[in-house]
Amino acid sequence: MLATAITSTHCPYCALQCGMNLRPTEDGGVDVVERTDFPVNRGALCGKGRTAPAVLSPSVRLTGPLVRDRATGRLEPAGWEEALRAVADGLRRTREAHGPDGVGVFGGGGLTNEKAYALGKFARLVLGTSQIDYNGRFCMSSAAAAHTRAFGLDRGLPFPLEDIPRTGCVILVGSNLAETMPPALRYLTELRENGGKLIVVDPRRTRTAEHADLHLAPRPGTDLALALGLLHLVVAEGRVDEEFVAARTSGWADARAAAMSHWPALVERVTGVPVPLLREAAALFCDAPTGMVLTARGPEQQSKGTDTVGAWINLCLATGRAGRPLSGYGCLTGQGNGQGGREHGQKADQLPGYRKLDDPAARAHVAAVWGVDPDSLPGPGRSAYELLDALGRDVRALLLMGSNPVVSAPRAAHVEERLRSLDFLAVADVVLSETAALADVVLPVTQWAEETGTTTSLEGRVLLRRRALTPPAGVRTDLEVLHGLAGLLGWEKGFPADPEEVFDELRRASAGGLADYAGISYRRIAQEDGVFWPCPDAGHPGTPRLFLDRFATEDGRARFVPVTHRAAAEETDAEYPVVLTTGRVVSQYQSGAQTRRVAELNAAAPGPFVELHPRLAERVGVAEGDPVAVVSRRGRAVAPARITAGIRPDTVFMPFHWPGEGRANTLTNPALDPTSRMPEFKVCAVRLEPARG
Ligand code: SF4
């Protein structure tokens, strides 16, 4: 490793994409120092970002390819030529035996835009398969679907974060950003310092909820009813912005009728939130001159996530809190490139530029950029969980990049079993994750500080991560891996390894699409600290604020969607009387593949736990720290009890960062939202048992 000068770049982890400087160290590595000139975090970082260089150490990462020895069954060191040839042979063999759709590709929301683009192109051109999706489907796809349905376009935040402190009231739904993206908390504290109000909706009294003027704690899976109840009160109390509704929206009559069947007493019964608190929330939101609703995984990771987000959007539209300065609905995207990763073609139904794979014009445009016949492009494939569920049956070989579904997928024991049943599995990753450990071939790839590429933050701001040091000799970039595999599979051209060359092609492929990057270049990002899409040409200033004049629908109006409450896919009963909800803690990230290898983070968050209310703990017969078994229809997990009055007595919480006995996703329900195909991570029925001895 050889670093020579301070490099300005961005964090490898979450969608806030905090700016950071990397400074060379005497041992040839880098450490992280403040980068105060980047406006989003102004130098602040959480522990994950600060300690990110620890994963660059050869002691915790992969430093050379591994190929499974057929005789011993063990992964053994191999050269790159042998490893790439083994992958190409495995994919080719399966394709010949089972057809193009016998081969699957699974990507990740942490991959740069260039990698996500190249992976989608590789799947459709080189493999000819429709079977590609990615773990971002588990992250925010319901918000994306609701956004598109209402506004005609999906960008997580249609305004920059800097607008939040200047709005009048924020309703934050199912987001614990004090733990998931701590530097963003300042936007909420500044909001309150400016006199604005903060309402937090969460079944737990989280660190974020501690900052709220009003905390509403609905039973998990009922926030759709909560949003409808608030809209009912807005109508009943004459607080609808009739002028805005008439001028800028369509579909209000049906949405209004749907909301009116959710009267406050009913909503209290469904959600557990008392009517006076519902009235207080509606009044706070309507009394403020401007307002925002921000959602995260809470309302989104449900089998009715699209409708739940739609109900919150309806509340914004009815009160005129959309398409105006300092007002609107936004989704706080989770993964590092959760936004860009969903725009450029690694989704089952998508082509670059947020184009639809089943749109003939979109196919023609992208096929022209790729130099192929549009008819040669496969159609839409399966969503992420459906793809994982099909492994070993219809899909017999898988190429996986930047994802660890053995820990992060719902019904994880089943997913692990499906992965094991494959004829061939190749994984490209920086560490030997739980999923990589199952592979026939493991390809070690470079990390954020060792490569250049773009990400798109939760604001829709396209950013440049820069290479700061030379990677170890035994690793390659994901783009080099795809370049090498494409060559072995007969595509000598079309898969460059240079990220800027890939980005320039992505710009052309996205031109004219919803997520139009045509006017964004590496040089420009560097000069302007990021460029907000859409940006259709080099002279365009970028678009920090969307929808101020018109929404992106055909008629320019936002669409109300009539939605009604319905139960979670799995309700509690006598056998499984408690609701399990899952989430994250401040010192670990997603499946923990990287952060569990950082000593400082492990010291702060060493393992899983089961958070439960004192009354529930007493009923189950466990004390603080006792091992408690959580059992669902899909399996059993055991972790120490963490007892707190800050959670509903009918609900338990488990973080999902760990494998093994305490794996929360052993329990979760893969019931899918019918529109977004998002699994219901946030709600399933469980029972609790002491697990002593
Ligand atoms: Fe990195 Fe997110 Fe932490 Fe910022 S908040 S340092 S982007 S993990």
XYZ file of C-alpha atoms and ligand atoms in Angstrom:
701
model
C 0.000 0.000 0.000
C 1.429 3.386 -0.922
C -0.303 6.691 -0.274
C 1.365 9.945 -1.225
C -0.960 12.883 -0.461
C -4.189 13.762 1.323
C -7.166 12.598 -0.733
C -10.673 14.035 -0.409
C -13.262 11.308 -0.713
C -16.398 9.839 0.902
C -17.219 7.184 3.470
C -17.670 3.590 2.244
C -20.781 2.934 4.298
C -24.204 4.628 4.427
C -26.154 6.835 2.022
C -25.214 10.054 3.797
C -21.855 9.611 2.032
C -20.013 11.848 4.500
C -17.000 13.670 3.119
C -13.660 12.611 4.599
C -9.972 13.159 3.940
C -7.568 10.244 3.823
C -4.068 11.016 5.070
C -1.097 8.745 4.382
C 0.367 7.004 7.416
C 3.965 5.963 7.951
C 3.156 2.266 7.569
C 1.866 2.859 4.046
C -1.821 2.990 4.911
C -4.216 5.875 5.453
C -6.116 7.324 8.341
C -9.263 9.412 8.288
C -9.144 13.127 9.028
C -11.877 15.752 9.040
C -13.074 17.183 5.774
C -14.944 20.297 6.807
C -15.523 21.667 3.308
C -18.120 19.025 2.377
C -21.444 20.637 3.313
C -23.471 17.531 4.183
C -21.489 16.449 7.256
C -19.123 19.445 7.732
C -16.382 17.195 9.085
C -18.550 15.094 11.398
C -18.281 11.315 11.071
C -19.649 8.387 12.998
C -17.442 5.617 14.372
C -17.959 3.467 11.300
C -16.572 6.101 8.944
C -13.741 7.041 11.276
C -12.545 3.430 11.552
C -13.149 2.406 7.921
C -9.390 2.084 7.117
C -9.162 -0.845 9.564
C -10.811 -3.068 6.917
C -7.959 -2.253 4.504
C -5.635 -4.345 6.657
C -4.499 -7.627 5.066
C -5.170 -9.283 8.431
C -8.968 -8.993 8.007
C -9.469 -8.930 4.240
C -9.021 -11.224 1.292
C -5.675 -10.782 -0.449
C -5.898 -13.381 -3.196
C -8.471 -15.525 -5.048
C -9.751 -18.756 -3.518
C -10.986 -21.806 -5.401
C -12.710 -24.754 -3.748
C -10.688 -27.948 -3.938
C -12.998 -30.759 -5.068
C -11.035 -33.384 -3.140
C -10.929 -31.656 0.240
C -13.961 -29.405 -0.142
C -11.890 -26.496 1.187
C -11.281 -23.075 -0.339
C -7.628 -22.923 -1.373
C -5.480 -20.010 -2.641
C -5.356 -19.736 -6.427
C -4.030 -17.412 -9.107
C -6.259 -14.904 -10.870
C -6.095 -16.685 -14.194
C -7.207 -19.979 -12.639
C -9.958 -18.289 -10.611
C -11.421 -16.246 -13.472
C -11.315 -19.260 -15.759
C -13.129 -21.324 -13.129
C -15.867 -18.665 -12.898
C -16.193 -18.325 -16.668
C -16.351 -22.130 -17.019
C -18.926 -22.442 -14.233
C -21.191 -19.801 -15.771
C -20.751 -21.112 -19.329
C -21.388 -24.731 -18.312
C -24.601 -23.807 -16.512
C -25.781 -21.630 -19.358
C -25.233 -24.444 -21.850
C -27.051 -26.960 -19.647
C -29.935 -24.828 -18.387
C -30.208 -21.844 -20.718
C -29.371 -18.191 -20.007
C -31.855 -17.912 -17.133
C -30.141 -20.825 -15.414
C -27.475 -18.284 -14.447
C -28.257 -15.534 -11.924
C -26.514 -12.338 -10.847
C -26.929 -10.675 -7.460
C -25.589 -7.165 -6.860
C -25.472 -4.693 -4.017
C -26.508 -1.190 -3.002
C -22.926 -0.522 -1.952
C -21.542 -0.912 -5.480
C -20.563 2.308 -7.238
C -22.691 3.564 -10.129
C -20.083 2.280 -12.557
C -20.132 -1.211 -11.066
C -23.940 -1.384 -10.874
C -24.127 -0.281 -14.510
C -21.453 -2.732 -15.677
C -23.003 -5.602 -13.717
C -26.426 -5.047 -15.317
C -24.844 -4.847 -18.762
C -22.764 -7.973 -18.079
C -25.846 -9.945 -17.030
C -27.915 -8.938 -20.046
C -25.256 -9.022 -22.749
C -22.612 -11.541 -21.720
C -24.844 -13.986 -19.849
C -28.084 -13.089 -21.632
C -29.973 -13.671 -18.393
C -33.016 -11.902 -17.018
C -32.147 -13.211 -13.530
C -30.474 -10.205 -11.931
C -31.463 -8.249 -8.862
C -29.705 -6.831 -5.810
C -29.894 -6.329 -2.084
C -31.214 -2.771 -2.467
C -34.554 -4.471 -3.078
C -34.453 -5.176 0.677
C -33.642 -1.571 1.501
C -35.945 1.076 0.040
C -37.835 -0.365 -2.899
C -41.245 0.374 -1.359
C -40.438 4.069 -1.055
C -39.125 4.025 -4.615
C -42.356 2.442 -5.863
C -44.557 4.876 -3.923
C -42.467 7.818 -5.057
C -42.819 6.797 -8.695
C -46.542 6.152 -8.333
C -47.234 9.562 -6.799
C -44.647 11.835 -8.381
C -43.617 10.006 -11.569
C -40.003 9.840 -10.422
C -38.060 8.323 -7.538
C -35.263 10.272 -5.912
C -34.932 9.587 -2.151
C -34.933 13.240 -1.108
C -36.398 15.689 -3.632
C -34.636 18.470 -1.717
C -31.192 18.800 -0.114
C -30.730 18.028 3.572
C -29.926 21.683 4.182
C -33.661 22.460 3.736
C -34.688 20.387 6.758
C -33.742 22.879 9.504
C -35.753 25.582 7.733
C -39.042 23.727 7.446
C -41.791 24.081 10.041
C -42.439 20.490 11.067
C -40.901 17.112 10.272
C -42.658 13.797 10.750
C -39.913 11.175 10.833
C -41.344 7.705 10.313
C -39.455 4.527 11.164
C -35.993 6.076 11.082
C -33.430 5.952 13.864
C -30.938 8.214 12.163
C -29.211 9.057 15.452
C -27.804 5.520 15.119
C -27.920 4.810 11.401
C -26.412 8.094 10.192
C -25.461 10.135 13.283
C -24.085 13.244 11.525
C -27.557 13.768 10.010
C -29.055 14.281 13.466
C -27.854 17.860 13.419
C -30.424 18.687 10.737
C -33.135 17.752 13.231
C -31.554 19.521 16.194
C -31.133 22.667 14.071
C -34.773 22.343 13.037
C -35.814 22.503 16.682
C -33.351 25.321 17.458
C -35.064 27.272 14.659
C -38.454 26.716 16.276
C -39.550 23.830 14.048
C -41.288 20.762 15.438
C -40.189 17.142 15.244
C -42.597 14.213 15.421
C -41.017 10.751 15.527
C -43.041 7.643 14.704
C -41.340 4.492 15.999
C -42.407 1.550 18.181
C -39.229 2.120 20.195
C -38.138 5.198 22.085
C -34.908 5.357 20.114
C -32.059 7.831 20.486
C -33.738 9.747 17.674
C -37.130 9.721 19.389
C -35.443 11.278 22.449
C -35.077 14.443 20.381
C -38.746 14.657 19.370
C -41.402 17.130 20.430
C -43.844 14.282 20.069
C -43.152 10.543 19.921
C -45.848 8.238 18.541
C -45.186 4.523 19.188
C -47.522 2.462 17.006
C -47.567 -1.300 17.015
C -45.208 -2.452 14.205
C -46.989 -2.806 10.900
C -49.745 -0.299 11.673
C -48.241 2.974 10.503
C -50.402 2.789 7.383
C -53.432 3.144 9.670
C -51.650 5.906 11.574
C -51.051 7.967 8.435
C -54.654 7.463 7.346
C -55.879 8.506 10.792
C -53.886 11.721 10.568
C -55.297 12.407 7.110
C -58.791 11.765 8.467
C -58.201 14.409 11.158
C -56.808 16.854 8.596
C -60.028 16.502 6.592
C -62.332 16.539 9.618
C -60.746 19.692 10.969
C -60.823 21.542 7.666
C -57.057 21.665 7.236
C -56.893 20.421 3.625
C -55.062 22.817 1.299
C -57.866 22.852 -1.265
C -56.101 25.283 -3.567
C -52.983 23.098 -3.817
C -55.022 19.931 -4.196
C -57.010 21.466 -7.062
C -54.032 22.990 -8.851
C -51.305 20.362 -8.433
C -52.820 16.929 -7.807
C -55.243 14.324 -9.116
C -57.195 11.527 -7.433
C -58.080 13.328 -4.204
C -61.719 12.226 -4.006
C -60.860 8.519 -3.815
C -57.956 9.024 -1.413
C -60.151 11.200 0.786
C -62.884 8.565 0.872
C -60.347 5.890 1.836
C -58.985 8.028 4.657
C -62.440 8.863 6.012
C -63.005 5.207 6.880
C -60.072 5.427 9.320
C -61.627 7.429 12.124
C -59.473 8.238 15.169
C -60.947 5.727 17.636
C -60.435 2.917 15.125
C -56.879 4.054 14.459
C -56.186 4.114 18.188
C -57.416 0.507 18.442
C -55.259 -0.637 15.509
C -52.083 1.292 16.311
C -52.190 1.714 20.071
C -51.577 5.462 19.678
C -54.098 7.422 21.806
C -56.469 9.787 19.992
C -55.196 12.911 21.829
C -51.686 12.194 20.494
C -53.086 11.743 16.983
C -54.813 15.128 17.290
C -51.645 16.734 18.626
C -49.612 15.361 15.721
C -52.121 16.543 13.118
C -52.215 19.996 14.703
C -48.417 20.311 14.885
C -48.081 19.359 11.231
C -50.881 21.635 9.992
C -50.049 24.631 12.191
C -46.527 24.880 10.774
C -46.306 26.932 7.582
C -44.236 24.243 5.865
C -43.590 20.595 6.584
C -41.915 17.371 5.531
C -42.497 13.669 6.030
C -39.351 11.540 5.960
C -39.592 7.757 5.988
C -37.030 5.004 6.303
C -37.088 1.243 6.650
C -39.861 1.166 9.285
C -42.813 1.817 6.980
C -41.017 0.516 3.893
C -39.975 -3.015 4.904
C -43.512 -4.321 5.083
C -45.698 -6.468 2.853
C -47.736 -3.278 2.392
C -44.759 -0.906 2.349
C -45.674 0.809 -0.921
C -49.157 1.641 0.348
C -47.803 2.717 3.732
C -45.433 5.202 2.127
C -48.279 6.184 -0.211
C -50.427 7.088 2.800
C -47.708 9.405 4.129
C -47.376 10.970 0.674
C -51.160 11.509 0.611
C -50.860 13.382 3.905
C -48.207 15.641 2.357
C -50.296 16.275 -0.749
C -53.539 17.008 1.117
C -51.803 19.594 3.283
C -49.880 21.169 0.412
C -46.572 19.894 1.791
C -45.085 18.838 -1.565
C -43.798 20.549 -4.685
C -43.135 23.717 -2.723
C -40.004 25.162 -1.119
C -39.153 23.645 2.278
C -41.941 21.073 2.033
C -42.180 17.546 0.715
C -41.927 13.823 1.202
C -38.528 12.129 1.263
C -37.031 8.689 1.858
C -33.828 8.374 3.875
C -32.019 5.812 1.724
C -29.815 3.394 3.653
C -26.915 1.850 1.748
C -23.881 3.789 0.541
C -25.077 3.858 -3.048
C -28.679 2.924 -2.318
C -29.841 5.712 -4.631
C -27.472 5.278 -7.591
C -27.551 1.503 -7.203
C -31.258 1.538 -8.025
C -30.946 3.707 -11.117
C -28.573 2.078 -13.573
C -29.604 -1.456 -14.337
C -28.857 -4.014 -11.627
C -32.577 -4.220 -10.778
C -34.616 -7.029 -12.312
C -36.895 -4.692 -14.258
C -34.582 -1.872 -15.159
C -32.191 -0.355 -17.660
C -29.789 2.552 -16.982
C -31.206 6.014 -16.338
C -34.097 4.548 -14.343
C -35.559 3.201 -17.578
C -38.015 0.330 -17.648
C -36.831 -2.889 -19.231
C -40.260 -3.531 -20.740
C -40.418 -0.125 -22.472
C -39.554 -0.555 -26.198
C -38.157 2.980 -26.469
C -35.925 2.440 -23.436
C -34.664 -0.862 -24.842
C -33.909 0.765 -28.179
C -31.994 3.646 -26.574
C -29.823 1.475 -24.336
C -29.295 -1.188 -27.007
C -27.995 1.551 -29.341
C -25.475 2.672 -26.704
C -24.420 -0.949 -26.201
C -24.292 -1.634 -29.946
C -26.700 -4.581 -29.869
C -30.130 -5.463 -31.226
C -32.876 -4.400 -28.758
C -34.519 -7.788 -29.250
C -31.410 -9.464 -27.851
C -32.000 -7.923 -24.404
C -33.813 -10.261 -22.002
C -36.995 -9.121 -20.280
C -37.593 -8.439 -16.581
C -36.509 -11.096 -14.085
C -37.268 -12.055 -10.495
C -36.964 -9.752 -7.482
C -34.183 -10.344 -4.934
C -35.900 -12.747 -2.552
C -37.638 -14.586 -5.379
C -34.273 -14.981 -7.103
C -32.635 -16.316 -3.936
C -35.573 -18.662 -3.408
C -35.120 -20.033 -6.959
C -31.446 -20.923 -6.446
C -30.679 -24.573 -7.006
C -33.996 -25.027 -8.799
C -34.417 -22.835 -11.901
C -31.268 -20.791 -11.271
C -28.311 -23.154 -10.992
C -25.295 -20.824 -10.935
C -24.884 -17.409 -9.337
C -22.396 -14.558 -9.619
C -22.700 -12.377 -6.509
C -21.035 -9.006 -5.929
C -21.048 -6.868 -2.809
C -23.784 -8.593 -0.833
C -24.042 -11.028 2.081
C -27.546 -12.553 1.941
C -26.675 -15.346 4.392
C -26.988 -12.645 7.057
C -29.089 -9.935 5.414
C -31.855 -11.820 3.568
C -35.171 -12.692 5.184
C -35.714 -16.335 6.202
C -31.937 -16.538 6.108
C -31.560 -20.234 6.951
C -33.620 -21.075 3.875
C -31.592 -18.675 1.732
C -28.379 -20.254 3.027
C -29.710 -23.684 2.122
C -30.624 -22.430 -1.392
C -27.108 -21.018 -1.854
C -25.613 -24.340 -0.791
C -27.784 -26.153 -3.351
C -26.324 -24.264 -6.319
C -24.270 -26.069 -8.953
C -21.873 -23.129 -8.958
C -21.428 -19.990 -6.826
C -18.881 -17.213 -7.422
C -18.586 -14.308 -4.983
C -16.612 -11.082 -5.383
C -16.069 -9.365 -2.047
C -13.470 -7.595 0.049
C -13.727 -10.052 2.952
C -14.636 -13.707 3.369
C -18.246 -12.997 4.271
C -20.615 -15.744 5.411
C -21.875 -15.936 1.812
C -18.391 -15.912 0.265
C -17.479 -18.830 2.533
C -20.038 -20.952 0.624
C -18.645 -20.116 -2.811
C -16.840 -22.320 -5.297
C -14.696 -19.344 -6.256
C -14.014 -16.196 -4.226
C -12.645 -13.154 -6.040
C -11.009 -10.589 -3.730
C -11.798 -7.032 -4.764
C -10.566 -3.565 -3.924
C -12.151 -1.244 -1.371
C -13.350 2.316 -1.479
C -9.977 3.882 -0.717
C -8.260 1.832 -3.407
C -10.451 2.654 -6.393
C -12.240 5.557 -8.038
C -15.942 5.689 -8.763
C -19.154 7.607 -8.220
C -21.978 7.133 -5.758
C -25.287 8.966 -5.507
C -26.216 10.034 -1.994
C -29.658 10.050 -0.413
C -30.019 13.639 -1.662
C -29.582 12.582 -5.305
C -26.144 14.206 -5.273
C -23.662 12.364 -7.503
C -20.307 12.206 -5.719
C -16.793 11.089 -6.582
C -14.887 8.670 -4.419
C -11.195 8.826 -5.228
C -8.464 6.242 -5.086
C -6.093 7.153 -2.256
C -3.708 4.222 -2.161
C -2.467 1.263 -4.151
C -4.353 -1.953 -3.393
C -2.528 -5.159 -2.440
C -1.135 -7.018 -5.447
C -3.562 -9.916 -5.102
C -6.821 -7.977 -5.437
C -8.587 -6.450 -8.447
C -11.436 -3.994 -8.877
C -14.940 -5.292 -9.617
C -14.677 -3.590 -13.020
C -11.455 -5.523 -13.738
C -13.244 -8.723 -12.705
C -16.127 -8.044 -15.119
C -13.655 -7.036 -17.844
C -11.764 -10.304 -17.374
C -14.859 -12.494 -17.259
C -16.414 -10.784 -20.279
C -13.216 -11.426 -22.251
C -13.197 -15.106 -21.310
C -16.852 -15.367 -22.342
C -16.274 -13.854 -25.772
C -16.797 -10.120 -25.185
C -13.390 -8.606 -25.848
C -14.940 -5.138 -26.041
C -17.642 -3.293 -24.160
C -16.464 -3.873 -20.587
C -13.672 -1.403 -19.850
C -11.975 -1.539 -16.476
C -11.414 2.216 -16.300
C -14.181 3.738 -14.100
C -14.290 7.088 -15.890
C -14.734 5.338 -19.230
C -17.612 3.327 -17.748
C -19.148 6.476 -16.275
C -19.013 8.260 -19.610
C -20.888 5.369 -21.197
C -23.381 5.401 -18.298
C -23.982 9.104 -19.013
C -24.925 8.275 -22.590
C -27.082 5.349 -21.549
C -28.916 7.486 -18.970
C -29.410 10.480 -21.308
C -33.091 11.310 -21.636
C -34.058 8.909 -18.830
C -35.573 9.901 -15.500
C -32.199 9.665 -13.751
C -30.354 11.649 -16.394
C -26.596 11.903 -15.719
C -25.624 13.118 -19.208
C -24.280 16.471 -17.988
C -22.323 15.080 -15.048
C -18.589 14.407 -15.420
C -15.825 13.431 -13.004
C -14.258 16.861 -13.478
C -17.498 18.630 -12.710
C -18.285 16.578 -9.606
C -14.834 17.387 -8.256
C -15.287 21.100 -8.854
C -18.834 21.370 -7.497
C -18.807 18.925 -4.562
C -21.331 16.764 -6.304
C -24.028 17.354 -8.891
C -27.725 16.667 -8.315
C -29.489 14.647 -11.035
C -31.326 15.129 -13.351
C -28.586 16.985 -15.176
C -29.181 16.538 -18.918
C -26.254 18.522 -20.311
C -22.950 20.073 -19.368
C -24.494 23.546 -19.106
C -27.322 22.425 -16.807
C -26.870 23.405 -13.134
C -28.218 20.103 -11.766
C -31.471 19.821 -9.804
C -31.198 20.052 -6.011
C -34.954 20.637 -5.671
C -37.485 18.646 -7.671
C -41.168 19.250 -8.419
C -41.315 22.987 -7.622
C -43.061 23.763 -10.931
C -44.516 20.408 -11.867
C -44.344 16.789 -10.848
C -42.746 14.250 -13.182
C -46.053 12.667 -14.186
C -47.470 13.000 -17.683
C -49.887 15.783 -16.690
C -47.494 17.347 -14.180
C -49.826 16.616 -11.270
C -48.994 14.506 -8.243
C -51.226 11.448 -7.955
C -53.104 10.624 -4.777
C -53.432 6.849 -4.429
C -56.379 5.547 -2.418
C -54.969 3.153 0.178
C -56.545 1.394 3.139
C -55.033 -0.320 6.132
C -54.549 -4.062 6.170
C -52.888 -6.453 8.573
C -49.304 -7.624 8.376
C -48.764 -10.887 6.505
C -48.249 -12.616 9.822
C -50.289 -11.485 12.814
C -49.677 -12.562 16.408
C -51.700 -15.445 17.840
C -51.696 -17.679 20.895
C -48.632 -19.602 19.735
C -46.618 -16.578 18.567
C -47.960 -13.711 20.695
C -45.213 -11.077 20.288
C -44.179 -8.896 17.334
C -40.524 -8.965 16.264
C -39.082 -5.921 14.536
C -35.478 -5.655 13.336
C -33.019 -2.850 12.671
C -29.517 -1.515 13.132
C -27.203 -0.241 15.878
C -24.788 2.650 15.617
C -21.532 0.674 15.607
C -22.344 -1.973 13.003
C -23.368 -1.706 9.372
C -25.836 -3.937 7.493
C -24.694 -7.610 7.520
C -21.604 -6.574 9.499
C -19.245 -8.196 6.981
C -16.919 -5.194 7.234
C -17.715 -3.603 10.600
C -17.543 -6.885 12.531
C -13.861 -6.930 11.535
C -13.126 -3.597 13.267
C -12.011 -3.996 16.901
C -13.284 -0.593 18.053
C -16.745 -1.220 16.595
C -16.909 -4.730 18.029
C -15.999 -3.414 21.452
C -18.943 -1.006 21.224
C -21.383 -3.520 19.716
C -20.045 -7.028 20.309
C -23.092 -9.083 19.433
C -26.826 -9.429 18.958
C -29.400 -8.814 21.667
C -33.115 -9.007 22.221
C -34.597 -5.730 23.370
C -37.792 -6.168 25.373
C -39.990 -4.344 27.852
C -39.700 -5.142 31.608
C -43.274 -6.452 31.715
C -42.610 -8.844 28.839
C -39.291 -9.902 30.390
C -41.063 -10.734 33.633
C -43.704 -12.722 31.800
C -41.064 -14.692 29.894
C -38.943 -15.104 33.009
C -35.697 -13.497 31.857
C -33.512 -10.874 33.511
C -31.084 -8.422 31.922
C -28.358 -10.330 30.073
C -30.074 -13.713 30.240
C -30.089 -15.668 26.981
C -33.542 -15.518 25.468
C -34.784 -17.621 22.571
C -36.922 -15.916 19.948
C -38.889 -18.409 17.897
C -40.838 -17.745 14.705
C -42.413 -20.054 12.156
C -39.093 -19.990 10.280
C -36.598 -20.700 13.022
C -35.060 -19.874 16.383
C -32.480 -17.291 17.425
C -30.870 -16.828 20.821
C -29.303 -13.647 22.199
C -28.977 -11.880 25.563
C -31.975 -9.938 26.841
C -31.679 -6.164 26.946
C -34.509 -4.823 29.044
C -35.837 -1.302 28.551
C -39.071 0.548 29.114
C -38.442 2.310 25.794
C -40.121 -0.392 23.726
C -43.744 -1.454 23.513
C -44.577 -4.421 25.797
C -45.987 -6.344 22.810
C -42.844 -5.934 20.672
C -39.230 -7.153 20.691
C -36.376 -5.700 18.695
C -33.282 -7.457 17.344
C -30.441 -5.911 15.304
C -29.636 -7.964 12.203
C -25.853 -7.539 11.846
C -24.734 -10.956 13.094
C -24.679 -14.531 11.746
C -25.002 -17.698 13.792
C -27.252 -18.365 16.747
C -28.267 -14.721 17.145
C -29.081 -14.141 13.468
C -32.257 -12.041 13.467
C -33.027 -12.903 9.855
C -33.421 -16.564 10.758
C -36.783 -15.356 12.054
C -37.984 -12.773 9.544
C -40.828 -13.275 7.126
C -40.178 -13.120 3.354
C -43.769 -12.036 2.626
C -43.433 -9.563 -0.263
C -45.066 -6.234 -1.039
C -47.057 -6.850 -4.242
C -45.654 -3.768 -5.992
C -42.089 -3.314 -4.739
C -41.395 -7.011 -3.913
C -39.869 -5.778 -0.634
C -39.845 -8.420 2.128
C -41.528 -7.773 5.469
C -38.430 -7.449 7.671
C -40.176 -5.179 10.158
C -43.029 -7.401 11.330
C -43.329 -11.061 12.185
C -44.917 -13.063 14.961
C -42.657 -14.734 17.527
C -42.686 -16.299 20.958
C -40.015 -15.887 23.605
C -38.509 -18.518 25.875
C -35.714 -18.446 28.428
C -32.663 -20.150 26.907
C -30.556 -20.757 30.029
C -28.396 -23.858 29.753
Fe -20.145 6.917 7.031
Fe -22.792 7.069 7.230
Fe -21.243 7.241 9.411
Fe -21.309 9.231 7.608
S -22.987 8.541 8.896
S -19.489 8.370 8.595
S -21.529 8.084 5.699
S -21.483 5.465 8.076
